[in-house]
PDB file of C-alpha atoms in Angstrom:
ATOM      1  CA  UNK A   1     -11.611   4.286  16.200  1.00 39.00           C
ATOM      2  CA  UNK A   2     -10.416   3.304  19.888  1.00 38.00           C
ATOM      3  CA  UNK A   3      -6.869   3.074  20.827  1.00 39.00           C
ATOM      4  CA  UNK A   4      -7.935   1.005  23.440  1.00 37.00           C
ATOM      5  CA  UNK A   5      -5.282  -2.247  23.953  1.00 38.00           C
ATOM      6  CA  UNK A   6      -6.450  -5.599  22.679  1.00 44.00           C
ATOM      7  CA  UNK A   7      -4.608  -8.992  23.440  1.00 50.00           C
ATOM      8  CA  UNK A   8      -3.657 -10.836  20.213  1.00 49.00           C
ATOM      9  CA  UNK A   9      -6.069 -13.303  19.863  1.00 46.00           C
ATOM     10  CA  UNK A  10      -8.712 -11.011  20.556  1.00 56.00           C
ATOM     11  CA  UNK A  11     -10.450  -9.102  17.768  1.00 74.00           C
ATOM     12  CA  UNK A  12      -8.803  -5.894  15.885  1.00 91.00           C
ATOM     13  CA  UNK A  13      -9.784  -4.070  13.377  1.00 94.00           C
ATOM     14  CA  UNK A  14      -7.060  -2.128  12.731  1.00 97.00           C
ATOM     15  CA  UNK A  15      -3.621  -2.556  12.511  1.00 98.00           C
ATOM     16  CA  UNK A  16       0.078  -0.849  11.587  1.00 98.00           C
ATOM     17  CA  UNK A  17       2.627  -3.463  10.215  1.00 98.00           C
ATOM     18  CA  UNK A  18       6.211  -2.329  10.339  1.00 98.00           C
ATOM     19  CA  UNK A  19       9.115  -4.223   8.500  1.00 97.00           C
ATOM     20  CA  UNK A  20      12.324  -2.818   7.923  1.00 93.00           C
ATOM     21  CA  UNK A  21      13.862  -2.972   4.362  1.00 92.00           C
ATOM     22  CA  UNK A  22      16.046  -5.313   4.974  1.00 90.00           C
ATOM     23  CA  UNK A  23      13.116  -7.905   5.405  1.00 91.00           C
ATOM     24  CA  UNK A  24      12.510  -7.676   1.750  1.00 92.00           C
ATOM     25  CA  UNK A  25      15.938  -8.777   1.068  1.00 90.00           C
ATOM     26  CA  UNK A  26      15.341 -12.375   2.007  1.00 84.00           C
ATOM     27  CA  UNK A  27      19.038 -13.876   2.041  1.00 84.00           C
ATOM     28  CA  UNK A  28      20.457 -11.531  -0.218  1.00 83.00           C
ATOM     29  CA  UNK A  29      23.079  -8.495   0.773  1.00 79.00           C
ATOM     30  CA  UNK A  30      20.703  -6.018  -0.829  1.00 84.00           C
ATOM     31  CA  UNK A  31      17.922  -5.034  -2.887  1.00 89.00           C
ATOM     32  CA  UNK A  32      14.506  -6.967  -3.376  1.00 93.00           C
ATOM     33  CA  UNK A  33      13.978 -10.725  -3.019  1.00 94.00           C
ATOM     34  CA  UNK A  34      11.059 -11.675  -5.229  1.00 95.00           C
ATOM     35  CA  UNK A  35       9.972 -14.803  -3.121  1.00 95.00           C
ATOM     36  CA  UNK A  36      10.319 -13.055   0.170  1.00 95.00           C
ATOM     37  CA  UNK A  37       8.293 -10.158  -0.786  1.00 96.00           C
ATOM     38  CA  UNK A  38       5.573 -12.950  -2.279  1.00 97.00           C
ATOM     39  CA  UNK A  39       5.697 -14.460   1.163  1.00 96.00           C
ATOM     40  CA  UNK A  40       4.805 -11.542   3.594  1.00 96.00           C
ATOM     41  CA  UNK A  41       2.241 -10.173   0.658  1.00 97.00           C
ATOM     42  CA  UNK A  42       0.741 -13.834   1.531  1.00 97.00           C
ATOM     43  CA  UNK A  43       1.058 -13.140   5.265  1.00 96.00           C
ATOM     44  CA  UNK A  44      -0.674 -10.080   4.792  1.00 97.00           C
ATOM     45  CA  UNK A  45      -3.463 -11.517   2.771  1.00 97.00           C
ATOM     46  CA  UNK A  46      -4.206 -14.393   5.251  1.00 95.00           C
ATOM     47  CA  UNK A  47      -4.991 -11.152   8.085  1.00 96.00           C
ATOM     48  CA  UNK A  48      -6.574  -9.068   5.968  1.00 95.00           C
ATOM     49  CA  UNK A  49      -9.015 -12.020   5.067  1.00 94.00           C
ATOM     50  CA  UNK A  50      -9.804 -12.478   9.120  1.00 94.00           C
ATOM     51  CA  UNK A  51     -11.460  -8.945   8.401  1.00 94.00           C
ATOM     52  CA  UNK A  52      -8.319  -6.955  10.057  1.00 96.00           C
ATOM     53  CA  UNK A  53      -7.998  -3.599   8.397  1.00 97.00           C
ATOM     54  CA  UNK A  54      -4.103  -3.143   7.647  1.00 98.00           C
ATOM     55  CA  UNK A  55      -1.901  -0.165   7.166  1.00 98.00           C
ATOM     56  CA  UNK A  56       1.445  -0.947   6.527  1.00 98.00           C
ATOM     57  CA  UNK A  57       5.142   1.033   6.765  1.00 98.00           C
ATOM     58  CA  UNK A  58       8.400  -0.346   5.122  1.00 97.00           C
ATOM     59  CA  UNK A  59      11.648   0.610   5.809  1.00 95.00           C
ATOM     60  CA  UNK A  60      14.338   1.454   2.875  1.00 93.00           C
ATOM     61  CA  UNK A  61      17.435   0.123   4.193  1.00 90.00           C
ATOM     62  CA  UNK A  62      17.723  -2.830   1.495  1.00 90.00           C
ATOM     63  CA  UNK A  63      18.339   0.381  -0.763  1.00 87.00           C
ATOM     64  CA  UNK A  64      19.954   3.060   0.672  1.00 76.00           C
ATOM     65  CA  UNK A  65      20.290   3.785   4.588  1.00 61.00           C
ATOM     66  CA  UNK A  66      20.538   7.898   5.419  1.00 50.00           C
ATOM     67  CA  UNK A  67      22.495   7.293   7.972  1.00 54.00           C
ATOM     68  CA  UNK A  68      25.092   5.611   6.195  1.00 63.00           C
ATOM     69  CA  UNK A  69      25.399   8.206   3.291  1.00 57.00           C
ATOM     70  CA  UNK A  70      26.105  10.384   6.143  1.00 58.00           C
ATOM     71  CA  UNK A  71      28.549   8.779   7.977  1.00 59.00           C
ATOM     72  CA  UNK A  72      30.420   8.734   4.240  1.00 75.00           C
ATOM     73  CA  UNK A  73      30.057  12.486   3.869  1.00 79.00           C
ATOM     74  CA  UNK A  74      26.809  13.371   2.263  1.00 82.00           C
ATOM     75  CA  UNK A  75      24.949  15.978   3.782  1.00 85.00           C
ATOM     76  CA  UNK A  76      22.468  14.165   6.313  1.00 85.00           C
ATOM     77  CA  UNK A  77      18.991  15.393   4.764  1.00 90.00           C
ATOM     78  CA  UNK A  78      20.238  15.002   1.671  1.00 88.00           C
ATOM     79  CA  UNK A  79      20.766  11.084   2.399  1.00 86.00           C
ATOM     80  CA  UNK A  80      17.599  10.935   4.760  1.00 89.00           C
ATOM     81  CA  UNK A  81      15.449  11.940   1.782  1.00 91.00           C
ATOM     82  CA  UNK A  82      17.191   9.347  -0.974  1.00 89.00           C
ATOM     83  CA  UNK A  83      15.740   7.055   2.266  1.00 91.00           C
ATOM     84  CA  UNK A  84      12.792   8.048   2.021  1.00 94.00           C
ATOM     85  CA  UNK A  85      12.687   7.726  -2.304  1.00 94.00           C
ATOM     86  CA  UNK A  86      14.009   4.297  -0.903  1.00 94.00           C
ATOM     87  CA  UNK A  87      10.539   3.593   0.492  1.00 96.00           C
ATOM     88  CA  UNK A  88       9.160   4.625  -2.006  1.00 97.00           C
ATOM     89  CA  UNK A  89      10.422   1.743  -4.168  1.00 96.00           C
ATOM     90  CA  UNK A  90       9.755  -1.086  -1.950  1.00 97.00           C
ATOM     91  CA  UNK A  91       5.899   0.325  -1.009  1.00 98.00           C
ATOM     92  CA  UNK A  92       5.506  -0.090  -4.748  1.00 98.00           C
ATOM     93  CA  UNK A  93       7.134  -3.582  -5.017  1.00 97.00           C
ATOM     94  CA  UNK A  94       5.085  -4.438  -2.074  1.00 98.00           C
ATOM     95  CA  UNK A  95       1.894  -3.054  -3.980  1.00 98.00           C
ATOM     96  CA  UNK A  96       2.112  -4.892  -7.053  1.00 98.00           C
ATOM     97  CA  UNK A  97       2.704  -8.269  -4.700  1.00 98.00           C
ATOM     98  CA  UNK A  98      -0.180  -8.166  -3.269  1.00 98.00           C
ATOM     99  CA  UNK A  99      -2.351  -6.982  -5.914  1.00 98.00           C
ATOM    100  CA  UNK A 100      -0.959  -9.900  -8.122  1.00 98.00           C
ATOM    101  CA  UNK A 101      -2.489 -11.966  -5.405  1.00 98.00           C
ATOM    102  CA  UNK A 102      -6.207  -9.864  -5.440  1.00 98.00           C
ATOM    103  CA  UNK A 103      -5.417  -7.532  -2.700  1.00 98.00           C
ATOM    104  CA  UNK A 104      -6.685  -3.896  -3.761  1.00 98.00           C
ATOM    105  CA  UNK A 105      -3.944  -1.858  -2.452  1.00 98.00           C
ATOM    106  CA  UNK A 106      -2.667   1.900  -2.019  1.00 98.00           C
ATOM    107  CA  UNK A 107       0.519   3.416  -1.869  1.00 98.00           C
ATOM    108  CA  UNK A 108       0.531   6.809  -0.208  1.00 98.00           C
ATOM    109  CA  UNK A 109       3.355   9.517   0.183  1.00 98.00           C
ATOM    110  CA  UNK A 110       4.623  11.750   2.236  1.00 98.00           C
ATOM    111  CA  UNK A 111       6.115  13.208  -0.822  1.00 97.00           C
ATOM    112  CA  UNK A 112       3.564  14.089  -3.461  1.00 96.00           C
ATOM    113  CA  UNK A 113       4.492  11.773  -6.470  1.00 96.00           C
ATOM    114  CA  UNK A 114       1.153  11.769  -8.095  1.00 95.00           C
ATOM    115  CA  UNK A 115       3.054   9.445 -11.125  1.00 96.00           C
ATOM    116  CA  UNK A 116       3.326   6.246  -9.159  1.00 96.00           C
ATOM    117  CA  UNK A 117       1.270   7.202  -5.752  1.00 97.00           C
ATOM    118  CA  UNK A 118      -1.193   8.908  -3.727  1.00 97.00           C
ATOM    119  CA  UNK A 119      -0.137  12.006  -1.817  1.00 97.00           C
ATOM    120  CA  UNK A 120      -0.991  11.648   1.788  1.00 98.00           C
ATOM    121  CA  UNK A 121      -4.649  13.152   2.924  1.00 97.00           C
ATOM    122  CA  UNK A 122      -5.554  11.514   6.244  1.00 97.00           C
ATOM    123  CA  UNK A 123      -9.275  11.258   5.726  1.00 97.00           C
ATOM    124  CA  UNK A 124      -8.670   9.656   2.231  1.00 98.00           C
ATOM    125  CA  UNK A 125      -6.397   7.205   3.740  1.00 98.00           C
ATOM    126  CA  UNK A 126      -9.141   6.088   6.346  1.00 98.00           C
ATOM    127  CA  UNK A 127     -11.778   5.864   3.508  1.00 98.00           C
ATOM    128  CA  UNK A 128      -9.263   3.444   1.544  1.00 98.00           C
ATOM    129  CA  UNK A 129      -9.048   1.075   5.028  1.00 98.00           C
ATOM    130  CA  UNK A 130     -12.894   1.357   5.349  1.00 97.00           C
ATOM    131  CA  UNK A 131     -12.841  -0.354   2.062  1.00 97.00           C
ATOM    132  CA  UNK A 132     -10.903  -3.224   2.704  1.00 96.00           C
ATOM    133  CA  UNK A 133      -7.861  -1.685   0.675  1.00 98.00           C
ATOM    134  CA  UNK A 134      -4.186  -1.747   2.073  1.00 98.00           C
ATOM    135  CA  UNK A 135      -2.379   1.201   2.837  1.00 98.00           C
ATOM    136  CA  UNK A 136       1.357   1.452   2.799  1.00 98.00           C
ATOM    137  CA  UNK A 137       2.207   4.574   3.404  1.00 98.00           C
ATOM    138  CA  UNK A 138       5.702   5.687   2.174  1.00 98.00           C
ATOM    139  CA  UNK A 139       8.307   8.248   2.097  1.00 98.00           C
ATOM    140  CA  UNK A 140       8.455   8.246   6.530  1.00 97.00           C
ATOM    141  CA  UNK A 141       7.117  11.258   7.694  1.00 97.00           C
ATOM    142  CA  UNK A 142       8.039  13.418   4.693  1.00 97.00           C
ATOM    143  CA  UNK A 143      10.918  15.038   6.609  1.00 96.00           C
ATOM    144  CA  UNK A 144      14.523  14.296   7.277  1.00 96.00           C
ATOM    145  CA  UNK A 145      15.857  13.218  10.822  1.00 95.00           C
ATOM    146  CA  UNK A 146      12.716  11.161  11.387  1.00 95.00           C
ATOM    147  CA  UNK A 147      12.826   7.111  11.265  1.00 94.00           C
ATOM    148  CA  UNK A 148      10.246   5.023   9.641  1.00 96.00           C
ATOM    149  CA  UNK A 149       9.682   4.056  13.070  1.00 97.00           C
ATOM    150  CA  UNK A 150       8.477   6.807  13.883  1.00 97.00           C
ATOM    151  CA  UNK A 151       6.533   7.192  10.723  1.00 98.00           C
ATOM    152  CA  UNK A 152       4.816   4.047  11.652  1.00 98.00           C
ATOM    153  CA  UNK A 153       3.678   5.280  15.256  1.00 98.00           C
ATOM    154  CA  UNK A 154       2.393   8.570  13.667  1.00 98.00           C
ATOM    155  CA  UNK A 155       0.335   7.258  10.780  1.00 98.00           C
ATOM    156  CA  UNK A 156      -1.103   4.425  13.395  1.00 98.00           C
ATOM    157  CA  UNK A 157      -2.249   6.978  15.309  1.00 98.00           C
ATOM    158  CA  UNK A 158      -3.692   8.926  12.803  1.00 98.00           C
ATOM    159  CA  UNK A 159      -5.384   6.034  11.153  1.00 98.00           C
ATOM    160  CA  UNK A 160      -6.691   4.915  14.647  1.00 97.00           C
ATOM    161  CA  UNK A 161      -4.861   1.730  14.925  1.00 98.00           C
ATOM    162  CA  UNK A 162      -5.122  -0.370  17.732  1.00 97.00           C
ATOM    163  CA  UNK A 163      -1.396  -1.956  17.640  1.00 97.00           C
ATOM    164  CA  UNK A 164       1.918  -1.765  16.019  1.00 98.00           C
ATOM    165  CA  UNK A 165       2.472  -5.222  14.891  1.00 97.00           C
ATOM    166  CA  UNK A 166       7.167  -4.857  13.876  1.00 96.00           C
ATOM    167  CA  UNK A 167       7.771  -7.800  12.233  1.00 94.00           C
ATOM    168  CA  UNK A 168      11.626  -8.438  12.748  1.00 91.00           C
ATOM    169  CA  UNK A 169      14.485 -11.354  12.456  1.00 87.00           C
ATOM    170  CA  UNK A 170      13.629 -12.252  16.327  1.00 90.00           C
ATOM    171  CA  UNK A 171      10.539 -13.939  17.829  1.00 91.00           C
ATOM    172  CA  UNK A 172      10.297 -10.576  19.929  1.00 93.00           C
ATOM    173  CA  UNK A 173      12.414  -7.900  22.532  1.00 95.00           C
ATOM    174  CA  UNK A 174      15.410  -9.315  23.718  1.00 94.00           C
ATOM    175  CA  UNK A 175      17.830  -8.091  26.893  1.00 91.00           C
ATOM    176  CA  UNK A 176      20.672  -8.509  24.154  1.00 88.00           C
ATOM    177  CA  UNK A 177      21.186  -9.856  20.967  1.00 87.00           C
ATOM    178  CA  UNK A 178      19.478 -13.214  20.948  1.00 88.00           C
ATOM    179  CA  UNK A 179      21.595 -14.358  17.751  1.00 84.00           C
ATOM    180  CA  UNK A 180      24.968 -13.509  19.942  1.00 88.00           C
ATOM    181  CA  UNK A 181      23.827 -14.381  23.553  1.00 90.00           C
ATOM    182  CA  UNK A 182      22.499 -17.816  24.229  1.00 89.00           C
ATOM    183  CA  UNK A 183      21.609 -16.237  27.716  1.00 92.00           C
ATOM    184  CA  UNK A 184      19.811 -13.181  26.165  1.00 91.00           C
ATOM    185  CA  UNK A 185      16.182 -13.073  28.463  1.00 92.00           C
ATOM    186  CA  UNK A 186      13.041 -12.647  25.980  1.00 93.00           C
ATOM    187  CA  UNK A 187      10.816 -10.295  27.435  1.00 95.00           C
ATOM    188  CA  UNK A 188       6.634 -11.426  27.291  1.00 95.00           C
ATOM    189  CA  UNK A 189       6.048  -7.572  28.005  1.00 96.00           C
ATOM    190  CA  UNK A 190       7.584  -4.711  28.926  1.00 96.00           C
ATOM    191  CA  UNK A 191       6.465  -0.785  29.704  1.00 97.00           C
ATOM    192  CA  UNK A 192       7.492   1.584  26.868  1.00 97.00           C
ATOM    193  CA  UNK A 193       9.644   3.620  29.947  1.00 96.00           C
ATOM    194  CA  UNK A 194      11.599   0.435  30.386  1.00 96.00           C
ATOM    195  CA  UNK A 195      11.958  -0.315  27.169  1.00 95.00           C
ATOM    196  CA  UNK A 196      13.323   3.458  27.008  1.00 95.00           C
ATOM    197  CA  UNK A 197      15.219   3.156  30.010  1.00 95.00           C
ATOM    198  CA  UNK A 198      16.901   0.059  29.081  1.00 93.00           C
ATOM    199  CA  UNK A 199      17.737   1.242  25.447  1.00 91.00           C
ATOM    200  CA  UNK A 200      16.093  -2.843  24.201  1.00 92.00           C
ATOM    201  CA  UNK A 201      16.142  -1.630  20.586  1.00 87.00           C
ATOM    202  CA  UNK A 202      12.544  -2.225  20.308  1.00 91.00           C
ATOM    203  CA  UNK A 203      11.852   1.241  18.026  1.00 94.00           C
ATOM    204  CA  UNK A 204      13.792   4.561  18.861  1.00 94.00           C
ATOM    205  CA  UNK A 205      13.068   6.743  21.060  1.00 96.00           C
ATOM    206  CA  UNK A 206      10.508   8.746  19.455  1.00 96.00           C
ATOM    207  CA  UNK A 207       8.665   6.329  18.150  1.00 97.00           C
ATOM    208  CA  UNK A 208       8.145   4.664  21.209  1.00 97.00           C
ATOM    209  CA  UNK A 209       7.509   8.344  22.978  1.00 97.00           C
ATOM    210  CA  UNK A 210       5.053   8.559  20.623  1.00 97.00           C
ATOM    211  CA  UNK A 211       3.552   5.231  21.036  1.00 98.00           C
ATOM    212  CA  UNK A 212       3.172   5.351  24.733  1.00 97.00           C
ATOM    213  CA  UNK A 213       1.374   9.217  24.757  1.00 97.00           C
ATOM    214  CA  UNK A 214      -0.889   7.482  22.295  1.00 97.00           C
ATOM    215  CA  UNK A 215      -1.788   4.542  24.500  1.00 96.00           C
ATOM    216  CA  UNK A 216      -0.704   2.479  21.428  1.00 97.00           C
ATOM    217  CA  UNK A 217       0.833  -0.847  21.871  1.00 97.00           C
ATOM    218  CA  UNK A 218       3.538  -2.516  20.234  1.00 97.00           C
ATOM    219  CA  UNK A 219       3.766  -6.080  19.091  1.00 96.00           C
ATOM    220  CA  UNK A 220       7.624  -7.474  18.497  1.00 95.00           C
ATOM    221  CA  UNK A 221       7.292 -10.863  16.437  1.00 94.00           C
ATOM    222  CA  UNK A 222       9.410 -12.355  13.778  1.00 92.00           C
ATOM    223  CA  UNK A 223       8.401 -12.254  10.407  1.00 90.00           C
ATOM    224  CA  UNK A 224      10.740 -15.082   9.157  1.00 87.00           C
ATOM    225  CA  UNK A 225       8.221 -17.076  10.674  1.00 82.00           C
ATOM    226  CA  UNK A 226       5.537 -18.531   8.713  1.00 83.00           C
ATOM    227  CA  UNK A 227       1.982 -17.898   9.294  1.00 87.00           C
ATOM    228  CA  UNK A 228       3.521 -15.540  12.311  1.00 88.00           C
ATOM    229  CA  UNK A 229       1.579 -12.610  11.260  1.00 93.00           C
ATOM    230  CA  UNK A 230      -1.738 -14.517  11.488  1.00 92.00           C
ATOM    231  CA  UNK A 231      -0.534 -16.893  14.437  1.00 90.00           C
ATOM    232  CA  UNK A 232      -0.263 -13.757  16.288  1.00 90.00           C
ATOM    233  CA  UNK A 233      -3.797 -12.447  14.986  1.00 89.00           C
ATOM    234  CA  UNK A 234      -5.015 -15.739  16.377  1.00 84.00           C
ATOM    235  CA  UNK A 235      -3.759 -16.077  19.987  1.00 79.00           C
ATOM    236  CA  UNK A 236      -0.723 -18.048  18.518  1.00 85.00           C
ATOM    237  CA  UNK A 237       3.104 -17.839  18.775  1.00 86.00           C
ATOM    238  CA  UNK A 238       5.520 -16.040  20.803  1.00 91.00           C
ATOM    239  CA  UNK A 239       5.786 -12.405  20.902  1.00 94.00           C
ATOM    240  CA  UNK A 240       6.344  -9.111  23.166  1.00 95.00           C
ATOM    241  CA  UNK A 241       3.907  -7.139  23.849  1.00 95.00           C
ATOM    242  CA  UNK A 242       5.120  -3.143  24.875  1.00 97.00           C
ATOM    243  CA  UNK A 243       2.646  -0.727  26.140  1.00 95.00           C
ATOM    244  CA  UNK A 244       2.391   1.021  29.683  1.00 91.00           C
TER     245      UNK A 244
END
């Protein structure tokens, strides 16, 4: 499958959807929000039914962020893999939402758990997508030090996905903090060196390395918007596009 760049509103067939943890928390200070995970299952039904293949990767800061266990005094890959358990638990909330709504849908590891998930093969993975199932893969990269950013980029590119779609609390990449700046300047696109360059927060750095050796473009839209997912699918809405 190409990497080659497609505008939204043109046709994909394959695509990575990122959300952080704290998407699943709806208005809540932590944890899972029933409704809200409902909602972007729906979201992710609505693309999948346009005939978009869809890999997903959620983050597990609603649970426990590594970085924070660390800055507390636990041992850093100690708290980067209770992160990555982390994921684990929202890929499987995540599962059962959208296969209470008919999606057939796979959870795969980066840490064999054979209980609750598939370990992560990369030609079974593609076989699940050529079936119309979901894929969330969980668990990041299966090592410490290593975002689920950057777990997103890799599997994308594995899989052969034509985008990153990052769904996030901002209708895309901002010059500052849109929420604290009523002068912050949205971007419509931007290169992935500027985006380095100008440290805009759009993944870190190695993701977006990764992302621009890979000729794979990333999609910055908000996910607290309804239909966004789809709107953006369809030509619709207001995002930022990244790629060279």
């Amino acid at each position: 499958m190409s990497n080659a760049a497609t505008e939204p509103g043109g046709k994909y067939a394959r695509v990575m959807l990122k959300i952080s943890g704290e998407a699943l928390m709806g208005d809540q200070g932590y944890g899972l929000h029933p409704p809200t995970v409902q909602r972007i299952a729906e979201e992710v039904k609505s693309v999948q039914r346009m005939g978009v293949e869809i890999c997903m990767v959620i983050g597990g800061g609603n649970i426990f962020r590594g970085l924070q266990g660390s800055a507390q005094g636990m041992e850093r890959t100690t708290a980067d893999y209770m992160g990555m358990l982390a994921t684990v638990m929202n890929a499987l909330a995540m599962q059962s939402a959208l296969e209470s709504i008919g999606v057939f849908t796979r959870v795969i590891s980066a840490i064999p758990m054979d209980q609750v998930c598939e370990p992560y093969i990369r030609r079974r993975a593609v076989r699940h997508l050529e079936k119309k199932r979901v894929c969330i893969f969980a668990a990041g990269t299966g090592n410490p030090y290593f975002t689920t950013d950057t777990a997103a980029t890799l599997r994308a590119s594995e899989m052969g996905c034509e985008a990153v779609f990052k769904g996030t609390k901002v209708d895309g990449v901002y010059d500052k903090d849109p929420k604290k700046f009523a002068d912050a300047k949205r971007y419509d696109r931007v290169s992935y060196d500027e985006a380095l360059e100008k440290h805009l927060g759009v993944m870190d750095a190695t993701a977006i390395a990764l992302a621009r050796d890979n000729r794979l473009p990333i999609i910055v839209f908000s996910l607290d918007e309804p239909g966004g997912f789809r709107g953006i699918l369809s030509g619709q809405g207001t995002y930022t596009r990244v790629d060279s």
